[in-house]
PDB file of C-alpha atoms in Angstrom:
ATOM      1  CA  MET A  26     345.854  59.027 132.841  1.00 57.00           C
ATOM      2  CA  ARG A  27     349.478  60.074 132.581  1.00 64.00           C
ATOM      3  CA  ARG A  28     350.454  62.763 130.002  1.00 65.00           C
ATOM      4  CA  PRO A  29     353.668  62.893 128.332  1.00 72.00           C
ATOM      5  CA  ARG A  30     355.572  66.343 129.479  1.00 76.00           C
ATOM      6  CA  ARG A  31     355.896  67.223 125.597  1.00 77.00           C
ATOM      7  CA  ASP A  32     351.929  67.343 125.736  1.00 77.00           C
ATOM      8  CA  PHE A  33     352.094  70.469 127.953  1.00 81.00           C
ATOM      9  CA  VAL A  34     354.336  72.277 125.650  1.00 85.00           C
ATOM     10  CA  TRP A  35     351.139  72.753 123.435  1.00 85.00           C
ATOM     11  CA  ILE A  36     349.542  75.168 126.110  1.00 87.00           C
ATOM     12  CA  PRO A  37     351.760  78.265 126.123  1.00 89.00           C
ATOM     13  CA  THR A  38     352.201  77.355 122.156  1.00 89.00           C
ATOM     14  CA  PHE A  39     348.238  77.950 121.704  1.00 89.00           C
ATOM     15  CA  ALA A  40     348.379  80.859 124.269  1.00 91.00           C
ATOM     16  CA  LEU A  41     350.979  82.626 122.135  1.00 90.00           C
ATOM     17  CA  LEU A  42     349.071  81.830 119.145  1.00 89.00           C
ATOM     18  CA  VAL A  43     345.675  83.606 120.417  1.00 90.00           C
ATOM     19  CA  ALA A  44     347.939  86.422 121.949  1.00 88.00           C
ATOM     20  CA  PHE A  45     349.418  87.168 118.639  1.00 87.00           C
ATOM     21  CA  ALA A  46     346.433  86.616 116.532  1.00 86.00           C
ATOM     22  CA  VAL A  47     345.441  90.300 116.471  1.00 86.00           C
ATOM     23  CA  PRO A  48     348.507  92.185 115.039  1.00 84.00           C
ATOM     24  CA  TRP A  49     348.791  94.537 117.932  1.00 82.00           C
ATOM     25  CA  PRO A  50     352.506  95.222 117.372  1.00 82.00           C
ATOM     26  CA  LEU A  51     351.303  96.470 114.045  1.00 79.00           C
ATOM     27  CA  TRP A  52     348.757  98.829 115.269  1.00 82.00           C
ATOM     28  CA  GLY A  53     349.210 102.437 113.838  1.00 84.00           C
ATOM     29  CA  VAL A  54     351.669 100.781 110.902  1.00 82.00           C
ATOM     30  CA  GLU A  55     350.004 102.344 107.644  1.00 85.00           C
ATOM     31  CA  ARG A  56     352.660 100.744 105.646  1.00 88.00           C
ATOM     32  CA  VAL A  57     351.473  98.948 102.237  1.00 89.00           C
ATOM     33  CA  VAL A  58     353.289  96.187 100.600  1.00 90.00           C
ATOM     34  CA  ALA A  59     352.390  94.753  97.364  1.00 93.00           C
ATOM     35  CA  GLY A  60     349.086  96.570  97.548  1.00 91.00           C
ATOM     36  CA  LEU A  61     347.963  95.343 100.851  1.00 90.00           C
ATOM     37  CA  PRO A  62     348.445  97.035 104.396  1.00 90.00           C
ATOM     38  CA  VAL A  63     350.958  94.888 106.363  1.00 91.00           C
ATOM     39  CA  TRP A  64     348.615  94.000 108.935  1.00 90.00           C
ATOM     40  CA  ILE A  65     346.809  91.537 106.066  1.00 90.00           C
ATOM     41  CA  TRP A  66     350.222  89.896 105.451  1.00 92.00           C
ATOM     42  CA  TRP A  67     350.716  89.357 109.333  1.00 91.00           C
ATOM     43  CA  HIS A  68     347.214  87.695 109.183  1.00 91.00           C
ATOM     44  CA  VAL A  69     348.194  85.458 106.184  1.00 93.00           C
ATOM     45  CA  ALA A  70     351.475  84.579 107.836  1.00 93.00           C
ATOM     46  CA  TRP A  71     349.735  83.686 111.099  1.00 92.00           C
ATOM     47  CA  LEU A  72     347.321  81.599 109.525  1.00 93.00           C
ATOM     48  CA  VAL A  73     350.161  79.618 107.675  1.00 95.00           C
ATOM     49  CA  LEU A  74     352.037  79.379 111.039  1.00 94.00           C
ATOM     50  CA  CYS A  75     348.489  78.253 112.737  1.00 93.00           C
ATOM     51  CA  ALA A  76     347.938  75.467 110.099  1.00 94.00           C
ATOM     52  CA  ILE A  77     351.238  74.080 110.316  1.00 94.00           C
ATOM     53  CA  LEU A  78     351.050  74.145 114.230  1.00 91.00           C
ATOM     54  CA  PHE A  79     347.841  72.567 114.163  1.00 89.00           C
ATOM     55  CA  SER A  80     349.060  69.724 111.970  1.00 90.00           C
ATOM     56  CA  ARG A  81     351.866  69.040 114.085  1.00 89.00           C
ATOM     57  CA  PHE A  82     349.688  69.067 116.910  1.00 88.00           C
ATOM     58  CA  ALA A  83     347.160  66.514 115.312  1.00 86.00           C
ATOM     59  CA  ARG A  84     349.999  64.231 114.125  1.00 87.00           C
ATOM     60  CA  SER A  85     351.401  64.405 117.774  1.00 84.00           C
ATOM     61  CA  GLY A  86     348.651  62.629 119.084  1.00 82.00           C
ATOM     62  CA  ALA A  87     348.159  64.894 122.162  1.00 81.00           C
ATOM     63  CA  TRP A  88     344.654  65.600 121.244  1.00 79.00           C
ATOM     64  CA  GLU A  89     343.900  61.701 121.673  1.00 80.00           C
ATOM     65  CA  ARG A  90     345.485  61.466 124.896  1.00 80.00           C
ATOM     66  CA  GLY A  91     344.311  64.588 126.239  1.00 75.00           C
ATOM     67  CA  MET A  92     340.372  63.434 125.423  1.00 77.00           C
ATOM     68  CA  GLY A  93     341.194  59.707 126.509  1.00 76.00           C
ATOM     69  CA  LEU A  94     340.871  58.731 123.103  1.00 77.00           C
ATOM     70  CA  ARG A  95     343.873  56.997 122.585  1.00 64.00           C
ATOM     71  CA  PRO A  96     345.865  56.698 125.597  1.00 55.00           C
ATOM     72  CA  GLU A  97     348.547  54.250 124.049  1.00 56.00           C
ATOM     73  CA  ALA A  98     349.276  56.573 121.053  1.00 48.00           C
ATOM     74  CA  ASP A  99     352.934  56.694 122.039  1.00 52.00           C
ATOM     75  CA  ASP A 100     353.317  53.069 121.441  1.00 53.00           C
ATOM     76  CA  ASP A 101     351.625  52.384 118.205  1.00 53.00           C
ATOM     77  CA  ARG A 102     351.228  55.503 116.468  1.00 54.00           C
ATOM     78  CA  ASN A 103     350.781  53.957 113.015  1.00 54.00           C
ATOM     79  CA  ALA A 104     348.201  51.132 114.215  1.00 53.00           C
ATOM     80  CA  GLY A 105     345.161  52.903 112.766  1.00 56.00           C
ATOM     81  CA  PRO A 106     342.259  54.528 114.035  1.00 58.00           C
ATOM     82  CA  ALA A 107     340.972  53.958 117.590  1.00 58.00           C
ATOM     83  CA  ALA A 108     338.372  51.315 118.171  1.00 58.00           C
ATOM     84  CA  GLY A 109     334.911  52.684 116.694  1.00 58.00           C
ATOM     85  CA  GLY A 110     336.553  56.183 116.187  1.00 61.00           C
ATOM     86  CA  ASP A 111     335.862  56.813 112.600  1.00 61.00           C
ATOM     87  CA  ARG A 112     332.652  54.752 112.497  1.00 58.00           C
ATOM     88  CA  PRO A 113     329.311  56.481 112.484  1.00 57.00           C
TER      89      PRO A 113
END
């Protein structure tokens, strides 16, 4: 199975998301913004960023190609679900 090069962009992207999921740049910072510590805002922003990137990841079809579910995803992205994919 051949994977498009853009699928490999997701590997460092998720590595960065995992690496910065813990607010280690803010360790020792006790600043409070809007009544909450800054590290809480870091987590909120990080979750929003993760949600956006996961949405883009899911829409790109990289997961399906990686799992071998829809190798033709590049050609007919709007063709609907894979055969038997959503059926119980």
